[in-house]
Amino acid sequence: NAGVTQTPKFRVLKTGQSMTLLCAQDMNHEYMYWYRQDPGMGLRLIHYSVGEGTTAKGEVPDGYNVSRLKKQNFLLGLESAAPSQTSVYFCASSDYTQYFGPGTRLTVL
Amino acid sequence: DAKTTQPPSMDCAEGRAANLPCNHSTISGNEYVYWYRQIHSQGPQYIIHGLKNNETNEMASLIITEDRKSSTLILPHATLRDTAVYYCIVRVPYGGSQGNLIFGKGTKLSVKP
């Protein structure tokens, strides 16, 4: 039982490049979330999903897209990366309690 | 905005109990008190949650006042590995947008030898 895993752990992008972050959970949870955390700040919700095939916007959705094609996976996409998207990205899944992955550290130059 | 107030920092001696306070005076009747911690740059780790009764698990104890306007997280025997930022969050225990976690600034607990 791995819990919540995130791929990749680190990534450096140039402005304008695209990438996809993968979140996987093996707890059969319906709900999944993507957060970002900037230095010295709390976590902010980007997008979330209440089940396979569904997604919804959170607090800071601009510049990101998501997909939930399979129940166990939640993908976060950056179509055209910007330096303002330099951050640490955390994925979480939940039944009634959210459990977090280890994070992806993204730098956009 | 976060619905809780926590001191920005606290120190604790290794081996002693760490008592972390949280005020949540506007908590609603169906909202639970959740505690998470974040050890340097790692993902937030769930610790414990409760509605109105005191709760205990292998990590910590949670004491909630009778009026539910404040609570205290107790780490009974703090170790150096407990140094982290501790977040007190009130939320309904649902998934989706209703159960979204809103993180404030938390309390930076430093456990010292």
PDB file of C-alpha atoms in Angstrom:
ATOM      1  CA  ASN A   1       0.000   0.000   0.000  1.00  0.00           C
ATOM      2  CA  ALA A   2       1.930   3.021  -1.303  1.00  0.00           C
ATOM      3  CA  GLY A   3      -0.730   5.614  -0.470  1.00  0.00           C
ATOM      4  CA  VAL A   4      -0.354   8.676  -2.695  1.00  0.00           C
ATOM      5  CA  THR A   5       2.573   8.886  -5.098  1.00  0.00           C
ATOM      6  CA  GLN A   6       3.639  11.733  -7.371  1.00  0.00           C
ATOM      7  CA  THR A   7       5.737  11.740 -10.528  1.00  0.00           C
ATOM      8  CA  PRO A   8       8.182  13.372 -11.121  1.00  0.00           C
ATOM      9  CA  LYS A   9       9.777  14.518  -7.863  1.00  0.00           C
ATOM     10  CA  PHE A  10      11.695  17.398  -9.470  1.00  0.00           C
ATOM     11  CA  ARG A  11      11.473  19.200 -12.787  1.00  0.00           C
ATOM     12  CA  VAL A  12      12.975  22.291 -14.413  1.00  0.00           C
ATOM     13  CA  LEU A  13      11.138  23.857 -17.338  1.00  0.00           C
ATOM     14  CA  LYS A  14      11.764  26.797 -19.600  1.00  0.00           C
ATOM     15  CA  THR A  15       9.068  29.426 -20.036  1.00  0.00           C
ATOM     16  CA  GLY A  16       6.507  28.240 -22.553  1.00  0.00           C
ATOM     17  CA  GLN A  17       7.214  24.531 -22.215  1.00  0.00           C
ATOM     18  CA  SER A  18       4.492  22.098 -21.225  1.00  0.00           C
ATOM     19  CA  MET A  19       4.432  19.193 -18.817  1.00  0.00           C
ATOM     20  CA  THR A  20       2.123  16.842 -16.955  1.00  0.00           C
ATOM     21  CA  LEU A  21       2.342  15.899 -13.301  1.00  0.00           C
ATOM     22  CA  LEU A  22       0.960  12.497 -12.352  1.00  0.00           C
ATOM     23  CA  CYS A  23      -0.699  11.627  -9.070  1.00  0.00           C
ATOM     24  CA  ALA A  24      -1.636   8.047  -8.245  1.00  0.00           C
ATOM     25  CA  GLN A  25      -3.450   6.609  -5.215  1.00  0.00           C
ATOM     26  CA  ASP A  26      -4.115   3.017  -4.228  1.00  0.00           C
ATOM     27  CA  MET A  27      -6.706   3.649  -1.504  1.00  0.00           C
ATOM     28  CA  ASN A  28      -9.732   3.560  -3.807  1.00  0.00           C
ATOM     29  CA  HIS A  29     -10.621   7.133  -2.849  1.00  0.00           C
ATOM     30  CA  GLU A  30     -13.244   9.016  -4.832  1.00  0.00           C
ATOM     31  CA  TYR A  31     -11.823  12.474  -4.157  1.00  0.00           C
ATOM     32  CA  MET A  32      -8.498  13.807  -5.380  1.00  0.00           C
ATOM     33  CA  TYR A  33      -6.917  17.258  -5.170  1.00  0.00           C
ATOM     34  CA  TRP A  34      -4.030  19.301  -6.537  1.00  0.00           C
ATOM     35  CA  TYR A  35      -2.474  22.026  -4.362  1.00  0.00           C
ATOM     36  CA  ARG A  36       0.458  24.364  -4.812  1.00  0.00           C
ATOM     37  CA  GLN A  37       2.641  25.724  -2.044  1.00  0.00           C
ATOM     38  CA  ASP A  38       4.833  28.786  -2.477  1.00  0.00           C
ATOM     39  CA  PRO A  39       7.688  29.620  -0.072  1.00  0.00           C
ATOM     40  CA  GLY A  40       6.437  30.580   3.379  1.00  0.00           C
ATOM     41  CA  MET A  41       2.828  30.087   2.353  1.00  0.00           C
ATOM     42  CA  GLY A  42       0.103  27.610   3.071  1.00  0.00           C
ATOM     43  CA  LEU A  43      -1.282  25.246   0.460  1.00  0.00           C
ATOM     44  CA  ARG A  44      -3.717  26.597  -2.133  1.00  0.00           C
ATOM     45  CA  LEU A  45      -6.159  24.415  -4.033  1.00  0.00           C
ATOM     46  CA  ILE A  46      -5.729  24.371  -7.821  1.00  0.00           C
ATOM     47  CA  HIS A  47      -8.273  21.773  -9.009  1.00  0.00           C
ATOM     48  CA  TYR A  48     -10.064  18.828  -7.516  1.00  0.00           C
ATOM     49  CA  SER A  49     -12.091  15.815  -8.589  1.00  0.00           C
ATOM     50  CA  VAL A  50     -15.036  14.147  -6.906  1.00  0.00           C
ATOM     51  CA  GLY A  51     -14.836  11.021  -9.024  1.00  0.00           C
ATOM     52  CA  GLU A  52     -13.630   9.409 -12.223  1.00  0.00           C
ATOM     53  CA  GLY A  53     -14.365  11.630 -15.206  1.00  0.00           C
ATOM     54  CA  THR A  54     -15.110  14.736 -13.121  1.00  0.00           C
ATOM     55  CA  THR A  55     -13.001  17.805 -12.331  1.00  0.00           C
ATOM     56  CA  ALA A  56     -13.637  21.215 -10.803  1.00  0.00           C
ATOM     57  CA  LYS A  57     -11.754  24.462 -10.240  1.00  0.00           C
ATOM     58  CA  GLY A  58     -10.264  25.408  -6.932  1.00  0.00           C
ATOM     59  CA  GLU A  59      -8.850  28.679  -5.636  1.00  0.00           C
ATOM     60  CA  VAL A  60      -6.030  29.180  -8.193  1.00  0.00           C
ATOM     61  CA  PRO A  61      -6.918  27.258 -11.400  1.00  0.00           C
ATOM     62  CA  ASP A  62      -5.578  29.646 -14.062  1.00  0.00           C
ATOM     63  CA  GLY A  63      -2.800  28.216 -16.221  1.00  0.00           C
ATOM     64  CA  TYR A  64      -3.542  24.602 -15.253  1.00  0.00           C
ATOM     65  CA  ASN A  65      -5.688  21.814 -16.633  1.00  0.00           C
ATOM     66  CA  VAL A  66      -6.536  18.465 -15.075  1.00  0.00           C
ATOM     67  CA  SER A  67      -7.935  15.106 -16.053  1.00  0.00           C
ATOM     68  CA  ARG A  68      -9.284  12.110 -14.121  1.00  0.00           C
ATOM     69  CA  LEU A  69      -9.650   9.359 -16.686  1.00  0.00           C
ATOM     70  CA  LYS A  70      -9.053   6.607 -14.147  1.00  0.00           C
ATOM     71  CA  LYS A  71     -10.164   6.605 -10.530  1.00  0.00           C
ATOM     72  CA  GLN A  72      -6.665   6.046  -9.229  1.00  0.00           C
ATOM     73  CA  ASN A  73      -4.956   8.773 -11.278  1.00  0.00           C
ATOM     74  CA  PHE A  74      -5.250  12.560 -11.316  1.00  0.00           C
ATOM     75  CA  LEU A  75      -3.156  14.478 -13.848  1.00  0.00           C
ATOM     76  CA  LEU A  76      -2.168  18.148 -13.642  1.00  0.00           C
ATOM     77  CA  GLY A  77      -1.084  19.815 -16.876  1.00  0.00           C
ATOM     78  CA  LEU A  78       0.764  23.038 -17.581  1.00  0.00           C
ATOM     79  CA  GLU A  79       0.245  23.935 -21.240  1.00  0.00           C
ATOM     80  CA  SER A  80       2.625  26.923 -21.337  1.00  0.00           C
ATOM     81  CA  ALA A  81       4.695  27.199 -18.179  1.00  0.00           C
ATOM     82  CA  ALA A  82       5.406  30.600 -16.645  1.00  0.00           C
ATOM     83  CA  PRO A  83       7.895  31.590 -13.916  1.00  0.00           C
ATOM     84  CA  SER A  84       4.935  32.339 -11.628  1.00  0.00           C
ATOM     85  CA  GLN A  85       4.207  28.607 -11.647  1.00  0.00           C
ATOM     86  CA  THR A  86       7.461  27.827  -9.891  1.00  0.00           C
ATOM     87  CA  SER A  87       6.222  26.067  -6.782  1.00  0.00           C
ATOM     88  CA  VAL A  88       5.894  22.794  -4.940  1.00  0.00           C
ATOM     89  CA  TYR A  89       2.855  20.826  -6.062  1.00  0.00           C
ATOM     90  CA  PHE A  90       1.082  18.420  -3.754  1.00  0.00           C
ATOM     91  CA  CYS A  91      -1.565  15.908  -4.633  1.00  0.00           C
ATOM     92  CA  ALA A  92      -4.013  14.476  -2.116  1.00  0.00           C
ATOM     93  CA  SER A  93      -6.755  11.886  -2.078  1.00  0.00           C
ATOM     94  CA  SER A  94      -9.491  11.438   0.462  1.00  0.00           C
ATOM     95  CA  ASP A  95     -12.410   9.570   1.796  1.00  0.00           C
ATOM     96  CA  TYR A  96     -13.272  11.904   4.696  1.00  0.00           C
ATOM     97  CA  THR A  97      -9.624  12.628   5.531  1.00  0.00           C
ATOM     98  CA  GLN A  98      -7.120  13.908   2.986  1.00  0.00           C
ATOM     99  CA  TYR A  99      -3.812  12.095   2.567  1.00  0.00           C
ATOM    100  CA  PHE A 100      -0.993  13.829   0.721  1.00  0.00           C
ATOM    101  CA  GLY A 101       1.749  12.783  -1.639  1.00  0.00           C
ATOM    102  CA  PRO A 102       5.415  13.759  -1.233  1.00  0.00           C
ATOM    103  CA  GLY A 103       5.279  16.659  -3.677  1.00  0.00           C
ATOM    104  CA  THR A 104       6.774  17.734  -7.004  1.00  0.00           C
ATOM    105  CA  ARG A 105       9.231  20.613  -6.992  1.00  0.00           C
ATOM    106  CA  LEU A 106       8.863  22.575 -10.226  1.00  0.00           C
ATOM    107  CA  THR A 107      11.088  25.424 -11.351  1.00  0.00           C
ATOM    108  CA  VAL A 108      10.197  27.476 -14.426  1.00  0.00           C
ATOM    109  CA  LEU A 109      13.059  29.545 -15.793  1.00  0.00           C
TER     110      LEU A 109
ATOM    111  CA  ASP B   1      -9.427  32.618   4.872  1.00  0.00           C
ATOM    112  CA  ALA B   2      -8.459  30.151   7.564  1.00  0.00           C
ATOM    113  CA  LYS B   3     -11.042  29.896  10.324  1.00  0.00           C
ATOM    114  CA  THR B   4      -8.457  29.178  12.989  1.00  0.00           C
ATOM    115  CA  THR B   5      -5.863  31.139  14.972  1.00  0.00           C
ATOM    116  CA  GLN B   6      -2.583  29.586  16.068  1.00  0.00           C
ATOM    117  CA  PRO B   7       0.592  31.016  17.608  1.00  0.00           C
ATOM    118  CA  PRO B   8       3.258  31.414  14.926  1.00  0.00           C
ATOM    119  CA  SER B   9       5.926  29.498  16.814  1.00  0.00           C
ATOM    120  CA  MET B  10       6.605  27.407  19.902  1.00  0.00           C
ATOM    121  CA  ASP B  11       9.567  25.646  21.450  1.00  0.00           C
ATOM    122  CA  CYS B  12       9.547  22.366  23.335  1.00  0.00           C
ATOM    123  CA  ALA B  13      12.258  20.376  25.078  1.00  0.00           C
ATOM    124  CA  GLU B  14      12.888  16.888  23.773  1.00  0.00           C
ATOM    125  CA  GLY B  15      11.034  14.275  25.808  1.00  0.00           C
ATOM    126  CA  ARG B  16       8.527  16.770  27.191  1.00  0.00           C
ATOM    127  CA  ALA B  17       4.922  17.144  26.129  1.00  0.00           C
ATOM    128  CA  ALA B  18       4.208  19.661  23.398  1.00  0.00           C
ATOM    129  CA  ASN B  19       0.865  21.437  23.756  1.00  0.00           C
ATOM    130  CA  LEU B  20      -0.222  23.303  20.638  1.00  0.00           C
ATOM    131  CA  PRO B  21      -3.265  25.583  21.019  1.00  0.00           C
ATOM    132  CA  CYS B  22      -5.804  26.547  18.387  1.00  0.00           C
ATOM    133  CA  ASN B  23      -8.711  28.961  18.507  1.00  0.00           C
ATOM    134  CA  HIS B  24     -11.735  28.362  16.290  1.00  0.00           C
ATOM    135  CA  SER B  25     -14.432  30.532  17.795  1.00  0.00           C
ATOM    136  CA  THR B  26     -16.640  30.514  14.672  1.00  0.00           C
ATOM    137  CA  ILE B  27     -16.726  26.739  14.245  1.00  0.00           C
ATOM    138  CA  SER B  28     -20.059  25.387  13.009  1.00  0.00           C
ATOM    139  CA  GLY B  29     -21.904  22.482  14.564  1.00  0.00           C
ATOM    140  CA  ASN B  30     -21.028  20.062  11.755  1.00  0.00           C
ATOM    141  CA  GLU B  31     -17.377  21.031  11.457  1.00  0.00           C
ATOM    142  CA  TYR B  32     -14.595  18.881  12.801  1.00  0.00           C
ATOM    143  CA  VAL B  33     -11.181  19.983  14.037  1.00  0.00           C
ATOM    144  CA  TYR B  34      -8.351  18.448  12.008  1.00  0.00           C
ATOM    145  CA  TRP B  35      -4.643  18.611  12.683  1.00  0.00           C
ATOM    146  CA  TYR B  36      -1.933  18.153  10.077  1.00  0.00           C
ATOM    147  CA  ARG B  37       1.786  18.726  10.195  1.00  0.00           C
ATOM    148  CA  GLN B  38       4.360  19.458   7.534  1.00  0.00           C
ATOM    149  CA  ILE B  39       7.937  18.447   8.114  1.00  0.00           C
ATOM    150  CA  HIS B  40      10.305  20.560   6.059  1.00  0.00           C
ATOM    151  CA  SER B  41       9.121  20.529   2.429  1.00  0.00           C
ATOM    152  CA  GLN B  42       7.369  17.165   2.744  1.00  0.00           C
ATOM    153  CA  GLY B  43       3.701  16.585   2.062  1.00  0.00           C
ATOM    154  CA  PRO B  44       1.316  17.448   4.909  1.00  0.00           C
ATOM    155  CA  GLN B  45       0.782  14.510   7.256  1.00  0.00           C
ATOM    156  CA  TYR B  46      -2.583  13.830   8.873  1.00  0.00           C
ATOM    157  CA  ILE B  47      -2.357  13.602  12.672  1.00  0.00           C
ATOM    158  CA  ILE B  48      -5.799  13.464  14.239  1.00  0.00           C
ATOM    159  CA  HIS B  49      -9.307  14.895  14.111  1.00  0.00           C
ATOM    160  CA  GLY B  50     -12.317  15.250  16.386  1.00  0.00           C
ATOM    161  CA  LEU B  51     -15.802  16.715  16.722  1.00  0.00           C
ATOM    162  CA  LYS B  52     -16.387  17.348  20.412  1.00  0.00           C
ATOM    163  CA  ASN B  53     -14.945  14.493  22.393  1.00  0.00           C
ATOM    164  CA  ASN B  54     -11.276  14.161  23.220  1.00  0.00           C
ATOM    165  CA  GLU B  55      -9.439  11.880  20.842  1.00  0.00           C
ATOM    166  CA  THR B  56      -6.200   9.919  21.088  1.00  0.00           C
ATOM    167  CA  ASN B  57      -4.225   7.894  18.603  1.00  0.00           C
ATOM    168  CA  GLU B  58      -0.685   6.598  18.334  1.00  0.00           C
ATOM    169  CA  MET B  59       0.633  10.020  17.354  1.00  0.00           C
ATOM    170  CA  ALA B  60      -1.171  12.510  19.562  1.00  0.00           C
ATOM    171  CA  SER B  61      -4.130  13.531  21.690  1.00  0.00           C
ATOM    172  CA  LEU B  62      -6.699  16.163  20.839  1.00  0.00           C
ATOM    173  CA  ILE B  63      -8.487  18.069  23.579  1.00  0.00           C
ATOM    174  CA  ILE B  64     -11.515  20.115  22.488  1.00  0.00           C
ATOM    175  CA  THR B  65     -13.155  22.535  24.924  1.00  0.00           C
ATOM    176  CA  GLU B  66     -16.779  21.988  25.837  1.00  0.00           C
ATOM    177  CA  ASP B  67     -17.889  25.069  23.858  1.00  0.00           C
ATOM    178  CA  ARG B  68     -15.758  23.842  20.902  1.00  0.00           C
ATOM    179  CA  LYS B  69     -14.216  27.274  20.446  1.00  0.00           C
ATOM    180  CA  SER B  70     -10.683  26.070  21.027  1.00  0.00           C
ATOM    181  CA  SER B  71      -8.594  22.918  21.089  1.00  0.00           C
ATOM    182  CA  THR B  72      -5.136  21.673  22.010  1.00  0.00           C
ATOM    183  CA  LEU B  73      -3.000  19.124  20.226  1.00  0.00           C
ATOM    184  CA  ILE B  74      -0.759  17.218  22.588  1.00  0.00           C
ATOM    185  CA  LEU B  75       2.363  15.352  21.543  1.00  0.00           C
ATOM    186  CA  PRO B  76       3.069  13.438  24.752  1.00  0.00           C
ATOM    187  CA  HIS B  77       6.819  12.901  24.372  1.00  0.00           C
ATOM    188  CA  ALA B  78       8.192  15.216  21.713  1.00  0.00           C
ATOM    189  CA  THR B  79      11.245  14.129  19.741  1.00  0.00           C
ATOM    190  CA  LEU B  80      13.490  16.051  17.370  1.00  0.00           C
ATOM    191  CA  ARG B  81      11.593  14.450  14.484  1.00  0.00           C
ATOM    192  CA  ASP B  82       8.438  16.247  15.621  1.00  0.00           C
ATOM    193  CA  THR B  83       9.929  19.581  14.572  1.00  0.00           C
ATOM    194  CA  ALA B  84       7.459  20.776  11.928  1.00  0.00           C
ATOM    195  CA  VAL B  85       4.730  23.272  11.101  1.00  0.00           C
ATOM    196  CA  TYR B  86       1.448  22.179  12.666  1.00  0.00           C
ATOM    197  CA  TYR B  87      -1.840  23.194  11.071  1.00  0.00           C
ATOM    198  CA  CYS B  88      -5.192  23.293  12.813  1.00  0.00           C
ATOM    199  CA  ILE B  89      -8.069  23.197  10.302  1.00  0.00           C
ATOM    200  CA  VAL B  90     -11.821  23.141  10.767  1.00  0.00           C
ATOM    201  CA  ARG B  91     -13.867  21.490   8.057  1.00  0.00           C
ATOM    202  CA  VAL B  92     -16.815  19.272   7.360  1.00  0.00           C
ATOM    203  CA  PRO B  93     -15.748  15.636   6.915  1.00  0.00           C
ATOM    204  CA  TYR B  94     -16.826  15.410   3.298  1.00  0.00           C
ATOM    205  CA  GLY B  95     -14.907  15.106   0.081  1.00  0.00           C
ATOM    206  CA  GLY B  96     -15.087  17.517  -2.806  1.00  0.00           C
ATOM    207  CA  SER B  97     -15.323  21.254  -2.400  1.00  0.00           C
ATOM    208  CA  GLN B  98     -17.222  21.113   0.893  1.00  0.00           C
ATOM    209  CA  GLY B  99     -14.380  19.291   2.551  1.00  0.00           C
ATOM    210  CA  ASN B 100     -11.572  21.378   1.104  1.00  0.00           C
ATOM    211  CA  LEU B 101      -8.702  21.998   3.483  1.00  0.00           C
ATOM    212  CA  ILE B 102      -7.869  25.671   4.008  1.00  0.00           C
ATOM    213  CA  PHE B 103      -4.369  25.966   5.375  1.00  0.00           C
ATOM    214  CA  GLY B 104      -3.427  28.975   7.462  1.00  0.00           C
ATOM    215  CA  LYS B 105       0.118  29.748   8.565  1.00  0.00           C
ATOM    216  CA  GLY B 106       0.194  27.136  11.334  1.00  0.00           C
ATOM    217  CA  THR B 107       2.526  26.893  14.323  1.00  0.00           C
ATOM    218  CA  LYS B 108       6.211  26.233  13.789  1.00  0.00           C
ATOM    219  CA  LEU B 109       7.159  23.795  16.565  1.00  0.00           C
ATOM    220  CA  SER B 110      10.850  23.509  17.314  1.00  0.00           C
ATOM    221  CA  VAL B 111      11.851  20.588  19.525  1.00  0.00           C
ATOM    222  CA  LYS B 112      15.206  21.250  21.149  1.00  0.00           C
ATOM    223  CA  PRO B 113      17.644  18.749  22.722  1.00  0.00           C
TER     224      PRO B 113
END
